[in-house]
mmCIF file of C-alpha atoms and ligand atoms in Angstrom:
data_model
loop_
_atom_site.group_PDB
_atom_site.id
_atom_site.type_symbol
_atom_site.label_atom_id
_atom_site.label_comp_id
_atom_site.label_asym_id
_atom_site.label_seq_id
_atom_site.Cartn_x
_atom_site.Cartn_y
_atom_site.Cartn_z
ATOM 1 C CA UNK A 1 12.260 -13.808 0.553
ATOM 2 C CA UNK A 2 11.434 -16.270 -2.095
ATOM 3 C CA UNK A 3 14.001 -16.535 -4.756
ATOM 4 C CA UNK A 4 12.328 -15.224 -7.908
ATOM 5 C CA UNK A 5 14.846 -16.828 -10.076
ATOM 6 C CA UNK A 6 16.095 -13.327 -11.000
ATOM 7 C CA UNK A 7 19.486 -11.916 -10.146
ATOM 8 C CA UNK A 8 19.807 -8.183 -10.449
ATOM 9 C CA UNK A 9 23.274 -6.545 -10.752
ATOM 10 C CA UNK A 10 23.909 -4.182 -7.894
ATOM 11 C CA UNK A 11 24.383 -0.551 -8.992
ATOM 12 C CA UNK A 12 27.140 0.203 -6.452
ATOM 13 C CA UNK A 13 28.849 -3.113 -6.102
ATOM 14 C CA UNK A 14 30.953 -5.308 -8.297
ATOM 15 C CA UNK A 15 29.339 -8.566 -7.344
ATOM 16 C CA UNK A 16 25.944 -9.929 -8.257
ATOM 17 C CA UNK A 17 23.312 -9.367 -5.609
ATOM 18 C CA UNK A 18 21.721 -12.099 -3.629
ATOM 19 C CA UNK A 19 18.514 -10.881 -2.108
ATOM 20 C CA UNK A 20 18.562 -11.506 1.646
ATOM 21 C CA UNK A 21 15.570 -13.262 3.244
ATOM 22 C CA UNK A 22 12.641 -10.933 3.639
ATOM 23 C CA UNK A 23 11.181 -10.575 7.085
ATOM 24 C CA UNK A 24 7.947 -12.473 6.742
ATOM 25 C CA UNK A 25 4.852 -11.524 8.797
ATOM 26 C CA UNK A 26 4.006 -14.343 11.272
ATOM 27 C CA UNK A 27 0.374 -14.027 10.244
ATOM 28 C CA UNK A 28 -2.087 -11.387 9.318
ATOM 29 C CA UNK A 29 -3.256 -10.978 12.887
ATOM 30 C CA UNK A 30 -0.003 -11.422 14.768
ATOM 31 C CA UNK A 31 -0.995 -8.957 17.463
ATOM 32 C CA UNK A 32 -4.141 -10.848 18.380
ATOM 33 C CA UNK A 33 -4.054 -13.269 21.310
ATOM 34 C CA UNK A 34 -5.498 -16.015 19.109
ATOM 35 C CA UNK A 35 -2.212 -16.427 17.097
ATOM 36 C CA UNK A 36 0.566 -18.609 18.211
ATOM 37 C CA UNK A 37 4.251 -17.733 17.651
ATOM 38 C CA UNK A 38 4.583 -20.073 14.686
ATOM 39 C CA UNK A 39 2.170 -18.048 12.539
ATOM 40 C CA UNK A 40 -0.823 -20.281 12.795
ATOM 41 C CA UNK A 41 -4.018 -18.364 13.814
ATOM 42 C CA UNK A 42 -7.237 -19.354 15.246
ATOM 43 C CA UNK A 43 -9.763 -18.905 12.400
ATOM 44 C CA UNK A 44 -11.118 -15.540 13.365
ATOM 45 C CA UNK A 45 -13.164 -15.588 10.199
ATOM 46 C CA UNK A 46 -15.069 -18.709 10.867
ATOM 47 C CA UNK A 47 -17.941 -16.758 12.233
ATOM 48 C CA UNK A 48 -17.755 -14.020 9.625
ATOM 49 C CA UNK A 49 -21.158 -13.084 8.350
ATOM 50 C CA UNK A 50 -21.283 -11.579 4.919
ATOM 51 C CA UNK A 51 -23.529 -8.415 4.554
ATOM 52 C CA UNK A 52 -22.522 -7.325 1.068
ATOM 53 C CA UNK A 53 -19.831 -7.710 -1.574
ATOM 54 C CA UNK A 54 -18.402 -4.170 -1.948
ATOM 55 C CA UNK A 55 -16.326 -4.785 -5.048
ATOM 56 C CA UNK A 56 -14.978 -7.603 -7.231
ATOM 57 C CA UNK A 57 -11.987 -7.144 -9.426
ATOM 58 C CA UNK A 58 -11.495 -10.083 -11.766
ATOM 59 C CA UNK A 59 -8.320 -8.418 -13.094
ATOM 60 C CA UNK A 60 -6.750 -8.209 -9.690
ATOM 61 C CA UNK A 61 -8.401 -11.391 -8.523
ATOM 62 C CA UNK A 62 -9.664 -9.628 -5.448
ATOM 63 C CA UNK A 63 -12.942 -9.430 -3.660
ATOM 64 C CA UNK A 64 -13.905 -6.851 -0.988
ATOM 65 C CA UNK A 65 -16.573 -7.969 1.445
ATOM 66 C CA UNK A 66 -18.468 -6.134 4.171
ATOM 67 C CA UNK A 67 -19.707 -8.213 7.083
ATOM 68 C CA UNK A 68 -19.523 -8.799 10.842
ATOM 69 C CA UNK A 69 -17.275 -10.773 13.080
ATOM 70 C CA UNK A 70 -18.829 -11.377 16.507
ATOM 71 C CA UNK A 71 -21.173 -8.460 15.902
ATOM 72 C CA UNK A 72 -18.400 -6.116 14.990
ATOM 73 C CA UNK A 73 -18.425 -4.477 11.592
ATOM 74 C CA UNK A 74 -15.595 -5.837 9.397
ATOM 75 C CA UNK A 75 -14.169 -5.483 5.952
ATOM 76 C CA UNK A 76 -12.374 -8.548 4.515
ATOM 77 C CA UNK A 77 -10.303 -8.433 1.372
ATOM 78 C CA UNK A 78 -9.507 -11.765 -0.299
ATOM 79 C CA UNK A 79 -6.776 -11.753 -2.899
ATOM 80 C CA UNK A 80 -5.319 -14.543 -4.951
ATOM 81 C CA UNK A 81 -1.459 -14.060 -4.852
ATOM 82 C CA UNK A 82 0.806 -13.944 -7.905
ATOM 83 C CA UNK A 83 2.309 -17.121 -9.258
ATOM 84 C CA UNK A 84 5.898 -17.709 -8.184
ATOM 85 C CA UNK A 85 8.556 -19.290 -10.409
ATOM 86 C CA UNK A 86 10.192 -21.083 -7.505
ATOM 87 C CA UNK A 87 7.021 -23.038 -6.846
ATOM 88 C CA UNK A 88 6.644 -24.451 -10.353
ATOM 89 C CA UNK A 89 8.430 -27.687 -9.805
ATOM 90 C CA UNK A 90 6.201 -28.509 -6.802
ATOM 91 C CA UNK A 91 3.049 -27.357 -8.679
ATOM 92 C CA UNK A 92 3.811 -29.651 -11.590
ATOM 93 C CA UNK A 93 4.742 -32.669 -9.452
ATOM 94 C CA UNK A 94 2.146 -32.495 -6.631
ATOM 95 C CA UNK A 95 -1.037 -31.113 -8.087
ATOM 96 C CA UNK A 96 -4.172 -32.985 -9.136
ATOM 97 C CA UNK A 97 -5.218 -32.358 -12.675
ATOM 98 C CA UNK A 98 -8.795 -32.558 -14.036
ATOM 99 C CA UNK A 99 -9.190 -32.042 -17.764
ATOM 100 C CA UNK A 100 -12.295 -30.024 -18.733
ATOM 101 C CA UNK A 101 -11.845 -29.568 -22.489
ATOM 102 C CA UNK A 102 -9.769 -31.059 -25.351
ATOM 103 C CA UNK A 103 -9.681 -30.060 -28.911
ATOM 104 C CA UNK A 104 -6.948 -31.256 -31.169
ATOM 105 C CA UNK A 105 -3.698 -30.055 -29.741
ATOM 106 C CA UNK A 106 -5.455 -27.781 -27.157
ATOM 107 C CA UNK A 107 -6.373 -28.884 -23.637
ATOM 108 C CA UNK A 108 -7.780 -27.040 -20.642
ATOM 109 C CA UNK A 109 -7.354 -28.416 -17.130
ATOM 110 C CA UNK A 110 -8.380 -27.442 -13.589
ATOM 111 C CA UNK A 111 -5.218 -27.805 -11.584
ATOM 112 C CA UNK A 112 -5.490 -28.306 -7.810
ATOM 113 C CA UNK A 113 -2.170 -27.453 -6.177
ATOM 114 C CA UNK A 114 -1.262 -28.595 -2.726
ATOM 115 C CA UNK A 115 -2.922 -26.378 -0.029
ATOM 116 C CA UNK A 116 0.169 -24.484 0.929
ATOM 117 C CA UNK A 117 0.563 -23.302 -2.717
ATOM 118 C CA UNK A 118 -2.988 -22.195 -2.941
ATOM 119 C CA UNK A 119 -3.031 -19.506 -0.272
ATOM 120 C CA UNK A 120 -5.302 -16.466 -0.417
ATOM 121 C CA UNK A 121 -3.901 -13.250 1.051
ATOM 122 C CA UNK A 122 -6.619 -12.030 3.514
ATOM 123 C CA UNK A 123 -6.718 -8.634 4.966
ATOM 124 C CA UNK A 124 -9.165 -8.015 7.869
ATOM 125 C CA UNK A 125 -10.179 -4.574 9.072
ATOM 126 C CA UNK A 126 -12.130 -5.009 12.342
ATOM 127 C CA UNK A 127 -13.776 -3.047 13.795
ATOM 128 C CA UNK A 128 -14.341 -1.232 10.409
ATOM 129 C CA UNK A 129 -15.890 2.226 10.261
ATOM 130 C CA UNK A 130 -18.454 3.321 7.648
ATOM 131 C CA UNK A 131 -15.596 5.124 6.007
ATOM 132 C CA UNK A 132 -13.655 1.909 5.433
ATOM 133 C CA UNK A 133 -16.746 0.299 4.003
ATOM 134 C CA UNK A 134 -17.079 3.266 1.616
ATOM 135 C CA UNK A 135 -13.397 3.150 0.705
ATOM 136 C CA UNK A 136 -13.817 -0.223 -0.954
ATOM 137 C CA UNK A 137 -17.195 0.280 -2.576
ATOM 138 C CA UNK A 138 -17.181 0.741 -6.384
ATOM 139 C CA UNK A 139 -18.071 4.288 -7.191
ATOM 140 C CA UNK A 140 -18.229 6.783 -10.064
ATOM 141 C CA UNK A 141 -15.254 9.196 -10.014
ATOM 142 C CA UNK A 142 -15.163 12.949 -10.452
ATOM 143 C CA UNK A 143 -12.212 15.263 -11.075
ATOM 144 C CA UNK A 144 -11.380 17.984 -8.615
ATOM 145 C CA UNK A 145 -8.915 20.909 -9.180
ATOM 146 C CA UNK A 146 -7.904 21.914 -5.714
ATOM 147 C CA UNK A 147 -6.255 25.402 -5.421
ATOM 148 C CA UNK A 148 -4.106 26.396 -2.336
ATOM 149 C CA UNK A 149 -7.168 28.326 -1.282
ATOM 150 C CA UNK A 150 -9.557 25.303 -1.726
ATOM 151 C CA UNK A 151 -7.159 23.368 0.444
ATOM 152 C CA UNK A 152 -7.416 25.843 3.348
ATOM 153 C CA UNK A 153 -11.121 26.557 3.113
ATOM 154 C CA UNK A 154 -12.508 23.125 2.130
ATOM 155 C CA UNK A 155 -10.051 20.254 2.272
ATOM 156 C CA UNK A 156 -8.209 20.961 5.602
ATOM 157 C CA UNK A 157 -11.435 21.377 7.619
ATOM 158 C CA UNK A 158 -12.702 18.146 6.117
ATOM 159 C CA UNK A 159 -9.458 16.259 6.988
ATOM 160 C CA UNK A 160 -9.558 17.648 10.517
ATOM 161 C CA UNK A 161 -13.085 16.579 11.001
ATOM 162 C CA UNK A 162 -13.181 13.127 9.542
ATOM 163 C CA UNK A 163 -9.997 11.499 8.295
ATOM 164 C CA UNK A 164 -9.017 7.885 9.200
ATOM 165 C CA UNK A 165 -7.271 7.368 12.470
ATOM 166 C CA UNK A 166 -3.480 7.125 12.125
ATOM 167 C CA UNK A 167 -3.044 5.268 15.429
ATOM 168 C CA UNK A 168 -1.712 2.205 13.390
ATOM 169 C CA UNK A 169 1.113 4.519 12.110
ATOM 170 C CA UNK A 170 1.955 5.629 15.665
ATOM 171 C CA UNK A 171 2.036 1.897 16.628
ATOM 172 C CA UNK A 172 4.611 1.289 13.865
ATOM 173 C CA UNK A 173 6.720 4.354 14.872
ATOM 174 C CA UNK A 174 6.590 3.309 18.536
ATOM 175 C CA UNK A 175 7.295 -0.447 17.751
ATOM 176 C CA UNK A 176 3.984 -1.440 19.252
ATOM 177 C CA UNK A 177 3.094 -3.138 15.991
ATOM 178 C CA UNK A 178 4.989 -4.747 12.990
ATOM 179 C CA UNK A 179 8.268 -4.095 14.773
ATOM 180 C CA UNK A 180 9.660 -7.348 13.362
ATOM 181 C CA UNK A 181 8.821 -6.235 9.772
ATOM 182 C CA UNK A 182 10.930 -3.087 9.872
ATOM 183 C CA UNK A 183 13.386 -3.081 6.968
ATOM 184 C CA UNK A 184 15.095 0.173 7.871
ATOM 185 C CA UNK A 185 14.804 2.917 10.483
ATOM 186 C CA UNK A 186 16.478 6.345 10.786
ATOM 187 C CA UNK A 187 15.515 7.472 14.368
ATOM 188 C CA UNK A 188 16.267 11.180 13.850
ATOM 189 C CA UNK A 189 13.095 13.061 14.980
ATOM 190 C CA UNK A 190 13.315 15.573 12.153
ATOM 191 C CA UNK A 191 14.669 13.712 9.224
ATOM 192 C CA UNK A 192 14.115 10.092 10.259
ATOM 193 C CA UNK A 193 11.567 7.557 9.178
ATOM 194 C CA UNK A 194 10.584 3.883 9.383
ATOM 195 C CA UNK A 195 10.560 1.787 6.197
ATOM 196 C CA UNK A 196 8.549 -1.461 6.107
ATOM 197 C CA UNK A 197 6.615 -3.649 3.807
ATOM 198 C CA UNK A 198 3.156 -2.267 3.017
ATOM 199 C CA UNK A 199 0.057 -4.271 3.818
ATOM 200 C CA UNK A 200 -0.417 -4.550 0.084
ATOM 201 C CA UNK A 201 2.679 -6.785 -0.328
ATOM 202 C CA UNK A 202 2.928 -10.374 0.871
ATOM 203 C CA UNK A 203 6.734 -10.280 0.307
ATOM 204 C CA UNK A 204 6.704 -13.512 -1.623
ATOM 205 C CA UNK A 205 7.931 -12.089 -4.945
ATOM 206 C CA UNK A 206 9.607 -9.003 -6.054
ATOM 207 C CA UNK A 207 7.333 -8.290 -8.982
ATOM 208 C CA UNK A 208 4.873 -6.524 -6.682
ATOM 209 C CA UNK A 209 7.359 -5.115 -4.192
ATOM 210 C CA UNK A 210 5.680 -2.433 -2.040
ATOM 211 C CA UNK A 211 7.286 -0.769 1.018
ATOM 212 C CA UNK A 212 6.214 2.362 2.787
ATOM 213 C CA UNK A 213 8.245 4.923 4.714
ATOM 214 C CA UNK A 214 6.513 6.676 7.604
ATOM 215 C CA UNK A 215 8.101 9.808 8.859
ATOM 216 C CA UNK A 216 8.840 10.297 12.612
ATOM 217 C CA UNK A 217 7.556 13.913 12.482
ATOM 218 C CA UNK A 218 3.888 13.889 13.378
ATOM 219 C CA UNK A 219 2.723 17.254 12.176
ATOM 220 C CA UNK A 220 3.026 16.717 8.330
ATOM 221 C CA UNK A 221 -0.293 15.617 7.007
ATOM 222 C CA UNK A 222 0.442 15.391 3.267
ATOM 223 C CA UNK A 223 2.128 16.750 0.273
ATOM 224 C CA UNK A 224 0.255 20.033 0.824
ATOM 225 C CA UNK A 225 2.211 20.719 4.060
ATOM 226 C CA UNK A 226 5.592 20.348 2.442
ATOM 227 C CA UNK A 227 7.895 23.326 2.112
ATOM 228 C CA UNK A 228 11.590 23.735 1.366
ATOM 229 C CA UNK A 229 12.124 23.195 5.127
ATOM 230 C CA UNK A 230 11.328 19.561 4.646
ATOM 231 C CA UNK A 231 13.924 19.018 1.868
ATOM 232 C CA UNK A 232 16.530 17.376 4.186
ATOM 233 C CA UNK A 233 13.753 14.955 5.263
ATOM 234 C CA UNK A 234 12.612 14.148 1.715
ATOM 235 C CA UNK A 235 16.223 13.781 0.407
ATOM 236 C CA UNK A 236 16.970 11.474 3.416
ATOM 237 C CA UNK A 237 13.922 9.227 2.636
ATOM 238 C CA UNK A 238 14.840 9.128 -0.990
ATOM 239 C CA UNK A 239 18.458 8.227 -0.489
ATOM 240 C CA UNK A 240 18.288 5.812 2.477
ATOM 241 C CA UNK A 241 14.952 4.214 1.327
ATOM 242 C CA UNK A 242 16.407 3.308 -2.077
ATOM 243 C CA UNK A 243 19.744 2.102 -0.441
ATOM 244 C CA UNK A 244 17.865 -0.178 1.944
ATOM 245 C CA UNK A 245 15.716 -1.702 -0.808
ATOM 246 C CA UNK A 246 18.845 -2.265 -2.918
ATOM 247 C CA UNK A 247 20.530 -3.932 0.012
ATOM 248 C CA UNK A 248 17.609 -6.030 1.405
ATOM 249 C CA UNK A 249 15.919 -7.007 -1.878
ATOM 250 C CA UNK A 250 18.599 -6.441 -4.419
ATOM 251 C CA UNK A 251 16.298 -4.108 -6.286
ATOM 252 C CA UNK A 252 18.180 -1.324 -7.980
ATOM 253 C CA UNK A 253 16.869 2.287 -7.684
ATOM 254 C CA UNK A 254 16.025 2.298 -11.390
ATOM 255 C CA UNK A 255 13.458 -0.439 -10.726
ATOM 256 C CA UNK A 256 11.724 1.327 -7.828
ATOM 257 C CA UNK A 257 9.059 4.072 -8.107
ATOM 258 C CA UNK A 258 9.115 6.415 -5.110
ATOM 259 C CA UNK A 259 6.146 8.650 -4.665
ATOM 260 C CA UNK A 260 3.550 10.322 -2.394
ATOM 261 C CA UNK A 261 -0.207 10.044 -2.885
ATOM 262 C CA UNK A 262 -2.472 13.054 -3.068
ATOM 263 C CA UNK A 263 -5.044 12.739 -1.616
ATOM 264 C CA UNK A 264 -3.763 10.026 0.658
ATOM 265 C CA UNK A 265 -6.068 7.847 2.749
ATOM 266 C CA UNK A 266 -4.049 8.438 5.880
ATOM 267 C CA UNK A 267 -2.840 11.970 6.838
ATOM 268 C CA UNK A 268 0.517 11.203 8.404
ATOM 269 C CA UNK A 269 3.265 11.886 5.806
ATOM 270 C CA UNK A 270 4.427 8.621 4.151
ATOM 271 C CA UNK A 271 6.325 7.715 0.987
ATOM 272 C CA UNK A 272 5.475 4.727 -1.260
ATOM 273 C CA UNK A 273 8.339 2.598 -2.697
ATOM 274 C CA UNK A 274 6.941 0.195 -5.279
ATOM 275 C CA UNK A 275 8.017 -1.921 -8.268
ATOM 276 C CA UNK A 276 7.233 -0.350 -11.643
ATOM 277 C CA UNK A 277 4.158 -2.597 -11.935
ATOM 278 C CA UNK A 278 2.060 -0.282 -9.796
ATOM 279 C CA UNK A 279 -0.079 2.311 -11.491
ATOM 280 C CA UNK A 280 0.481 5.980 -11.141
ATOM 281 C CA UNK A 281 -2.895 7.256 -10.053
ATOM 282 C CA UNK A 282 -2.584 9.881 -7.369
ATOM 283 C CA UNK A 283 1.231 9.532 -7.426
ATOM 284 C CA UNK A 284 3.608 12.556 -7.098
ATOM 285 C CA UNK A 285 7.162 11.332 -7.721
ATOM 286 C CA UNK A 286 9.475 12.137 -4.773
ATOM 287 C CA UNK A 287 12.156 13.373 -7.119
ATOM 288 C CA UNK A 288 9.669 15.806 -8.714
ATOM 289 C CA UNK A 289 8.493 16.976 -5.206
ATOM 290 C CA UNK A 290 12.082 17.652 -4.193
ATOM 291 C CA UNK A 291 12.824 19.568 -7.440
ATOM 292 C CA UNK A 292 9.640 21.646 -7.135
ATOM 293 C CA UNK A 293 10.491 22.607 -3.502
ATOM 294 C CA UNK A 294 14.044 23.454 -4.555
ATOM 295 C CA UNK A 295 12.618 25.813 -7.187
ATOM 296 C CA UNK A 296 9.863 27.291 -5.042
ATOM 297 C CA UNK A 297 9.835 26.747 -1.293
ATOM 298 C CA UNK A 298 6.035 27.317 -1.129
ATOM 299 C CA UNK A 299 5.231 25.240 -4.291
ATOM 300 C CA UNK A 300 2.730 22.948 -2.621
ATOM 301 C CA UNK A 301 0.927 25.699 -0.720
ATOM 302 C CA UNK A 302 0.182 27.523 -3.912
ATOM 303 C CA UNK A 303 -0.220 25.141 -6.781
ATOM 304 C CA UNK A 304 -3.506 23.650 -8.024
ATOM 305 C CA UNK A 305 -3.459 19.863 -7.525
ATOM 306 C CA UNK A 306 -5.919 17.793 -9.633
ATOM 307 C CA UNK A 307 -7.171 14.506 -8.456
ATOM 308 C CA UNK A 308 -10.249 12.287 -8.590
ATOM 309 C CA UNK A 309 -12.785 11.788 -5.839
ATOM 310 C CA UNK A 310 -15.387 9.124 -5.594
ATOM 311 C CA UNK A 311 -19.090 10.069 -5.869
ATOM 312 C CA UNK A 312 -19.812 9.192 -2.250
ATOM 313 C CA UNK A 313 -16.794 11.048 -0.851
ATOM 314 C CA UNK A 314 -17.845 13.738 1.668
ATOM 315 C CA UNK A 315 -14.940 15.892 0.384
ATOM 316 C CA UNK A 316 -16.595 15.967 -3.035
ATOM 317 C CA UNK A 317 -19.764 17.135 -1.360
ATOM 318 C CA UNK A 318 -17.836 19.895 0.294
ATOM 319 C CA UNK A 319 -16.359 20.997 -3.118
ATOM 320 C CA UNK A 320 -19.892 20.925 -4.500
ATOM 321 C CA UNK A 321 -21.205 23.091 -1.598
ATOM 322 C CA UNK A 322 -18.303 25.497 -2.214
ATOM 323 C CA UNK A 323 -19.308 25.723 -5.872
ATOM 324 C CA UNK A 324 -15.898 24.306 -6.903
ATOM 325 C CA UNK A 325 -17.161 21.164 -8.628
HETATM 326 P P1 M7G B 401 -2.301 6.054 1.307
HETATM 327 O O1 M7G B 401 -1.782 6.700 0.126
HETATM 328 O O2 M7G B 401 -2.576 6.919 2.494
HETATM 329 O O3 M7G B 401 -3.612 5.186 1.034
HETATM 330 O O4 M7G B 401 -1.224 4.969 1.746
HETATM 331 P P2 M7G B 401 -4.116 4.203 -0.004
HETATM 332 O O5 M7G B 401 -4.442 2.881 0.841
HETATM 333 O O6 M7G B 401 -5.353 4.780 -0.462
HETATM 334 O O7 M7G B 401 -3.047 3.922 -0.956
HETATM 335 C C1 M7G B 401 -1.330 4.269 2.935
HETATM 336 C C2 M7G B 401 -0.516 2.969 2.778
HETATM 337 O O8 M7G B 401 -0.466 2.264 3.965
HETATM 338 C C3 M7G B 401 -1.294 1.952 1.802
HETATM 339 O O9 M7G B 401 -0.448 1.525 0.815
HETATM 340 C C4 M7G B 401 -1.793 0.856 2.774
HETATM 341 O O10 M7G B 401 -1.756 -0.399 2.108
HETATM 342 C C5 M7G B 401 -0.816 0.923 3.888
HETATM 343 N N1 M7G B 401 -1.274 0.448 5.150
HETATM 344 C C6 M7G B 401 -2.505 0.675 5.661
HETATM 345 N N2 M7G B 401 -2.549 0.185 6.964
HETATM 346 C C7 M7G B 401 -3.739 0.255 7.813
HETATM 347 C C8 M7G B 401 -1.390 -0.471 7.197
HETATM 348 C C9 M7G B 401 -0.785 -1.126 8.311
HETATM 349 O O11 M7G B 401 -1.439 -1.301 9.385
HETATM 350 N N3 M7G B 401 0.486 -1.519 8.184
HETATM 351 C C10 M7G B 401 1.189 -1.319 7.021
HETATM 352 N N4 M7G B 401 2.465 -1.832 7.019
HETATM 353 N N5 M7G B 401 0.729 -0.674 5.932
HETATM 354 C C11 M7G B 401 -0.533 -0.261 6.046
#
């Protein structure tokens, strides 16, 4: 873990925390045979052929591209990573500067840092399905108010017919992938889970901390399936997840947002642990979920849940067909 220059005070300890080194991924494609153990990969993207740009976000400095790699459909996401305080000295000393404008006391430069400080986080989904391509395409959004009945008659059949594969989650749970990235595991088949850095986090700074806990139980699709029977599981994730993050990253519980998405993209129950910088769209706070289930064991079977769907989402079409949107 890069030292962000911050020192947080541990909640449950007298001494000041020192974040322990984060387990870094060796490279984005560590399971592919073209990567060596040191993290260098053969450039699998050298033959990437761009078909279309799906979305550009200047604010997030990210571009989503649809294309092909060796005739296989692929989605590539390029993202400029956040600036890190601990690199500043090297940036100032070792960069090349080109001045583009000067006016009185104001100057603008193009700064070219050394290559290793100029990395672009690159996510590759290959082979990608049409559904992946759609996920990243900019689209108009619509609001849906899903009742418990809507869930059973419209949403559940949709999920069962065409949700994303969760094989990658099973690979994590079975240690067939990302085993070296696991931050914490409770192996209990009922209340246990695996906590590890999310794909969205490069682990280089704590400002955008993002870990995800995947439950060992395989029959819980989402928030909708939760009843008071799952309270021991949820309380366990909340407690041990926060404790692990406090221990590993020195991030106190009051700095971590813990929540479930509804609708999620992947229907195997998982809980997001993020820094407060992340937005709240689709988020249901785990503490609220626990309190709601304590008050009403069937709360999530009965309540109406409101969320947005993209114009091209087949689930929206189903709500339209059912006259519910
Ligand atoms: P979600 O709420 O189902 O979907 O969360 P979202 O992507 O619409 O938020 C699933 C989470 O799993 C997301 O935060 C993804 O970034 C993360 N994720 C997806 N994949 C395919 C992987 C993976 O292979 N490994 C890890 N560690 N995280 C992943």
